Amino acid sequence: MKAVIPAAGFGTRFLPLTKAQPKEMLPVVNKPTIQWVVEEAVDAGITDIAIITGEHKQSIEDHFKPTKKLESTLENLGKFEELEKIRKLNDIANLEFIIQKEQKGLGHAILCAEEFVGDCPFAVLLGDTICVGNPNCTKGLVDLFTEKQASIFSVEEVTLEETKRYGIVSGEKVGEGIMLVKDLVEKPNPEDAPSLLGIQGRYVFKSDIFTHLKMTNSGSGGEIQLTDAMNSLSKVQQIYSWTFNGKRYDIGTMKDWFQSHIELSFESEFSQVLKEVIKKL
Ligand code: G1P
């Protein structure tokens, strides 16, 4: 299986922070968001990964590129622990970078990966969203895909006020946390939402999704929406949702960004430092 990580948006909600720096490069604990996402795919057993970026996002590619000068400097200084961290990053996966030339939405970004994906099933992980849990969200989806041989994506309960921020899904419960999807709507007003189950940003698709993406006209926000293509797919093929019980952080909102930094720091090697800081507040 391959993975596609869309990371091409302008991050307008985070300006001025994202003027010169992609939001996917914003740090969470001690690494950029995009590294958390790539590591999730790798932990799920996926090593062929395409990152869809924009022309303004060179630093994402640079983060994963070997840096001879830095490496030789670290070596000469005897900083072998740091060197090891950098080298691990160079070899993390077979990464391909695809530029989305126009900002035409998430559906269009996924379409840019059609040639890379070919006929394989593939995972999609939104590059500005961190998911943590056991099993990791993508691994859970890959296992369910293998069992059901059908496209599947993760969801979580949202509030009525939040439906306007998510793809919302309804269907028929067919197992613990599993639903056969009947209807998907991108960012509906609360009164139009078919349920309170929101799409989280982790998916595993059969390559048939490309046929539906190509048939999809601009939808919510004037963009080609992945959710609309999924809705079209659901009319001709089984597609499932899975309620993920772990945590999800949308690194496109200040609240989730702060929260991710604090909560994930507590689970990291820096927990003691954080406790000391908090004690002094
Ligand atoms: C995208 C998807 C939406 C999903 C959301 C999760 O929207 O289009 O269906 O619920 O991610 O964060 P975006 O947040 O990119 O506007």
Coordinates of C-alpha atoms and ligand atoms in Angstrom, one line a residue:
M1 CA 0.0 0.0 0.0
K2 CA 1.1 3.6 -0.7
A3 CA 0.2 6.8 1.2
V4 CA -0.6 10.3 0.0
I5 CA -0.1 13.2 2.4
P6 CA -1.8 16.4 1.1
A7 CA 0.1 19.5 2.5
A8 CA -0.4 22.2 -0.1
G9 CA -2.9 24.6 1.5
F10 CA -2.0 28.2 2.3
G11 CA -2.8 27.9 6.0
T12 CA -4.8 31.1 5.9
R13 CA -6.4 30.5 9.3
F14 CA -2.9 30.6 10.9
L15 CA -1.5 33.8 9.3
P16 CA 0.9 35.5 9.9
L17 CA 2.5 32.4 11.4
T18 CA 2.2 30.6 8.0
K19 CA 3.3 33.4 5.7
A20 CA 6.8 32.1 5.2
Q21 CA 6.4 28.8 6.9
P22 CA 4.0 26.0 5.9
K23 CA 1.6 25.0 8.8
E24 CA 2.8 21.4 8.3
M25 CA 6.2 22.6 9.5
L26 CA 4.9 24.0 12.8
P27 CA 6.6 22.2 15.6
V28 CA 4.7 19.9 18.0
V29 CA 7.0 19.0 20.9
N30 CA 10.4 18.5 19.1
K31 CA 9.5 17.8 15.5
P32 CA 7.4 19.4 12.7
T33 CA 3.8 18.3 12.3
I34 CA 4.6 16.6 8.9
Q35 CA 7.1 14.3 10.6
W36 CA 4.5 13.1 13.0
V37 CA 2.2 12.3 10.0
V38 CA 5.0 10.6 8.0
E39 CA 5.9 8.5 11.1
E40 CA 2.2 7.4 11.4
A41 CA 2.2 6.1 7.9
V42 CA 5.6 4.3 8.4
D43 CA 4.4 2.8 11.7
A44 CA 1.4 1.5 9.7
G45 CA 3.8 -0.4 7.4
I46 CA 3.7 2.1 4.5
T47 CA 7.0 3.2 3.1
D48 CA 6.1 4.6 -0.4
I49 CA 4.7 8.1 0.4
A50 CA 3.9 11.1 -1.8
I51 CA 3.6 14.5 -0.1
I52 CA 1.5 16.9 -2.2
T53 CA 3.0 20.4 -1.6
G54 CA 2.8 23.8 -3.1
E55 CA 5.6 25.9 -4.7
H56 CA 5.7 28.0 -1.5
K57 CA 6.5 24.9 0.7
Q58 CA 10.0 23.9 -0.2
S59 CA 10.9 23.6 3.5
I60 CA 8.8 20.4 3.8
E61 CA 11.0 18.7 1.2
D62 CA 14.2 20.2 2.8
H63 CA 13.2 18.7 6.1
F64 CA 13.5 15.1 4.7
K65 CA 16.5 15.8 2.4
P66 CA 20.0 14.7 3.4
T67 CA 22.1 17.7 4.5
K68 CA 25.8 16.8 3.9
K69 CA 27.2 19.9 5.5
L70 CA 25.2 19.5 8.7
E71 CA 25.9 15.8 8.9
S72 CA 29.7 16.2 8.5
T73 CA 29.7 19.1 11.1
L74 CA 27.9 16.9 13.6
E75 CA 30.3 14.1 12.9
N76 CA 33.3 16.3 13.3
L77 CA 31.9 17.6 16.6
G78 CA 31.3 14.1 17.8
K79 CA 27.5 14.8 18.2
F80 CA 26.6 11.3 17.2
E81 CA 23.1 11.2 18.9
E82 CA 22.0 14.2 16.8
L83 CA 23.6 12.8 13.7
E84 CA 21.6 9.5 14.2
K85 CA 18.4 11.5 14.4
I86 CA 19.1 13.4 11.2
R87 CA 20.2 10.2 9.3
K88 CA 17.0 8.4 10.5
L89 CA 15.0 11.2 8.9
N90 CA 16.9 10.8 5.6
D91 CA 15.9 7.2 5.4
I92 CA 12.5 7.4 6.9
A93 CA 10.6 6.3 3.7
N94 CA 10.6 6.5 -0.1
L95 CA 9.3 10.0 -0.3
E96 CA 8.1 11.7 -3.4
F97 CA 7.1 15.3 -3.6
I98 CA 4.4 16.4 -6.0
I99 CA 3.6 20.1 -6.5
Q100 CA -0.1 21.0 -6.7
K101 CA 0.2 24.0 -9.0
E102 CA -3.2 25.4 -8.4
Q103 CA -5.1 25.6 -5.0
K104 CA -8.2 23.8 -6.1
G105 CA -9.0 21.9 -2.9
L106 CA -8.3 18.6 -1.2
G107 CA -9.9 16.5 -3.9
H108 CA -7.7 18.1 -6.5
A109 CA -4.6 17.6 -4.3
I110 CA -5.4 13.8 -4.1
L111 CA -5.9 13.7 -7.9
C112 CA -2.3 15.0 -8.3
A113 CA -1.2 11.7 -6.9
E114 CA -3.0 9.5 -9.4
E115 CA 0.1 8.5 -11.4
F116 CA 2.1 7.8 -8.2
V117 CA -0.7 5.6 -6.8
G118 CA -1.6 3.7 -9.9
D119 CA -4.0 0.8 -9.3
C120 CA -3.0 0.2 -5.6
P121 CA -5.1 0.9 -2.6
F122 CA -3.7 3.9 -0.8
A123 CA -3.9 5.7 2.5
V124 CA -4.5 9.4 2.8
L125 CA -3.3 11.3 5.8
L126 CA -3.9 15.0 6.1
G127 CA -0.6 16.7 6.6
D128 CA -1.9 19.2 9.2
T129 CA -3.5 16.6 11.4
I130 CA -1.8 14.5 14.1
C131 CA -3.6 11.4 15.3
V132 CA -2.3 9.3 18.2
G133 CA -3.7 6.1 19.6
N134 CA -3.2 2.4 19.8
P135 CA -3.5 1.1 17.1
N136 CA -2.4 4.1 15.3
C137 CA -5.2 5.5 13.2
T138 CA -3.8 4.6 9.8
K139 CA -2.8 1.1 11.0
G140 CA -6.4 0.6 12.2
L141 CA -7.7 1.6 8.8
V142 CA -5.3 -0.5 6.9
D143 CA -6.3 -3.6 8.9
L144 CA -10.0 -2.9 8.4
F145 CA -9.4 -2.3 4.7
T146 CA -7.7 -5.7 4.5
E147 CA -10.7 -7.3 6.2
K148 CA -13.4 -5.6 4.3
Q149 CA -11.7 -5.0 0.9
A150 CA -13.5 -1.7 0.8
S151 CA -12.6 2.0 1.2
I152 CA -12.8 3.2 4.8
F153 CA -12.0 6.3 6.8
S154 CA -12.0 7.4 10.4
V155 CA -14.6 9.6 12.1
E156 CA -15.2 11.2 15.4
E157 CA -18.2 12.8 17.2
V158 CA -18.4 16.5 16.7
T159 CA -20.8 19.2 18.1
L160 CA -23.6 20.8 16.2
E161 CA -21.7 24.1 16.0
E162 CA -18.7 22.2 14.5
T163 CA -20.5 20.5 11.5
K164 CA -19.5 23.5 9.3
R165 CA -15.8 22.6 9.7
Y166 CA -16.0 18.9 8.8
G167 CA -17.2 16.4 6.2
I168 CA -20.2 14.8 7.9
V169 CA -21.3 11.2 7.4
S170 CA -24.4 9.0 8.0
G171 CA -25.1 5.4 7.4
E172 CA -26.0 2.0 9.0
K173 CA -24.1 0.6 11.9
V174 CA -22.6 -2.8 10.9
G175 CA -20.2 -3.4 13.8
E176 CA -18.5 -1.9 16.8
G177 CA -17.6 1.6 15.6
I178 CA -18.1 0.6 12.0
M179 CA -20.7 2.1 9.7
L180 CA -21.7 1.3 6.1
V181 CA -21.8 4.8 4.8
K182 CA -24.9 6.1 2.9
D183 CA -24.4 9.8 2.8
L184 CA -21.5 12.3 3.1
V185 CA -21.8 16.1 3.1
E186 CA -18.9 18.5 3.2
K187 CA -19.1 21.2 5.8
P188 CA -22.9 21.4 6.2
N189 CA -24.8 23.9 8.3
P190 CA -26.0 22.3 11.5
E191 CA -29.6 22.0 10.2
D192 CA -28.4 20.2 7.1
A193 CA -26.0 17.8 8.8
P194 CA -27.0 14.1 8.4
S195 CA -25.4 13.2 11.7
L196 CA -22.7 14.4 14.1
L197 CA -20.0 12.1 12.8
G198 CA -17.1 14.2 11.4
I199 CA -14.4 13.0 9.0
Q200 CA -11.0 13.2 10.8
G201 CA -8.5 13.2 7.9
R202 CA -7.4 9.6 7.7
Y203 CA -8.6 7.4 4.9
V204 CA -7.8 4.2 2.9
F205 CA -9.2 4.1 -0.6
K206 CA -9.4 1.7 -3.5
S207 CA -8.0 3.5 -6.5
D208 CA -11.6 3.8 -7.9
I209 CA -11.8 7.0 -5.9
F210 CA -9.9 8.7 -8.8
T211 CA -12.8 8.0 -11.2
H212 CA -15.1 9.8 -8.8
L213 CA -12.7 12.6 -8.2
K214 CA -12.5 13.3 -11.9
M215 CA -16.3 13.5 -12.1
T216 CA -16.5 15.9 -9.1
N217 CA -17.3 19.5 -9.7
S218 CA -16.4 22.3 -7.3
G219 CA -18.4 22.1 -4.1
S220 CA -18.1 23.7 -0.7
G221 CA -15.8 26.8 -0.8
G222 CA -15.6 26.5 -4.6
E223 CA -13.1 23.7 -4.3
I224 CA -13.0 20.1 -5.5
Q225 CA -13.9 18.2 -2.4
L226 CA -12.7 14.7 -1.5
T227 CA -15.9 14.2 0.5
D228 CA -18.1 14.8 -2.6
A229 CA -16.1 12.1 -4.5
M230 CA -16.5 9.8 -1.6
N231 CA -20.3 10.4 -1.6
S232 CA -20.3 9.6 -5.3
L233 CA -18.3 6.4 -4.6
S234 CA -20.7 5.4 -1.8
K235 CA -23.5 5.2 -4.4
V236 CA -21.8 2.4 -6.4
Q237 CA -19.5 0.7 -3.9
Q238 CA -19.4 -0.1 -0.2
I239 CA -17.5 2.4 1.8
Y240 CA -17.2 2.3 5.6
S241 CA -16.5 4.7 8.4
W242 CA -14.6 3.8 11.6
T243 CA -14.8 5.7 14.9
F244 CA -11.2 6.2 16.0
N245 CA -10.9 6.2 19.8
G246 CA -7.5 7.9 20.0
K247 CA -6.8 11.6 19.9
R248 CA -6.7 13.9 16.9
Y249 CA -5.2 17.4 16.8
D250 CA -6.0 19.7 13.9
I251 CA -2.8 21.8 13.6
G252 CA -4.8 24.5 11.8
T253 CA -6.4 25.8 15.0
M254 CA -4.6 27.5 17.8
K255 CA -6.5 25.5 20.4
D256 CA -5.5 22.1 19.0
W257 CA -1.9 23.3 18.3
F258 CA -1.4 24.4 21.9
Q259 CA -3.2 21.2 23.2
S260 CA -1.1 18.9 21.0
H261 CA 2.1 20.5 22.2
I262 CA 1.2 20.3 25.9
E263 CA -0.4 16.8 25.8
L264 CA 2.2 15.2 23.6
S265 CA 5.1 16.8 25.6
F266 CA 3.7 15.1 28.7
E267 CA 4.2 11.8 26.9
S268 CA 7.6 12.6 25.7
E269 CA 11.2 12.8 27.1
F270 CA 10.4 16.5 27.9
S271 CA 7.6 15.8 30.4
Q272 CA 9.7 16.7 33.4
V273 CA 10.7 20.1 31.9
L274 CA 7.0 20.8 31.1
K275 CA 5.9 19.9 34.7
E276 CA 8.5 22.3 36.1
V277 CA 7.2 25.1 33.8
I278 CA 3.6 24.5 34.7
K279 CA 4.4 24.5 38.4
K280 CA 5.8 28.0 38.1
L281 CA 2.6 29.4 36.5
Ligands
G1P1 C1 -10.8 18.5 5.4 C2 -12.0 17.7 4.8 C3 -13.1 17.4 5.7 C4 -12.6 16.9 7.0 C5 -11.5 17.8 7.6 C6 -10.8 17.2 8.9 O1 -11.3 19.8 5.5 O2 -12.4 18.3 3.6 O3 -14.0 16.6 5.2 O4 -13.6 16.7 8.0 O5 -10.4 18.0 6.6 O6 -9.9 18.2 9.4 P1 -10.3 21.1 5.8 O7 -10.1 21.0 7.3 O8 -9.1 20.8 5.0 O9 -11.1 22.3 5.4

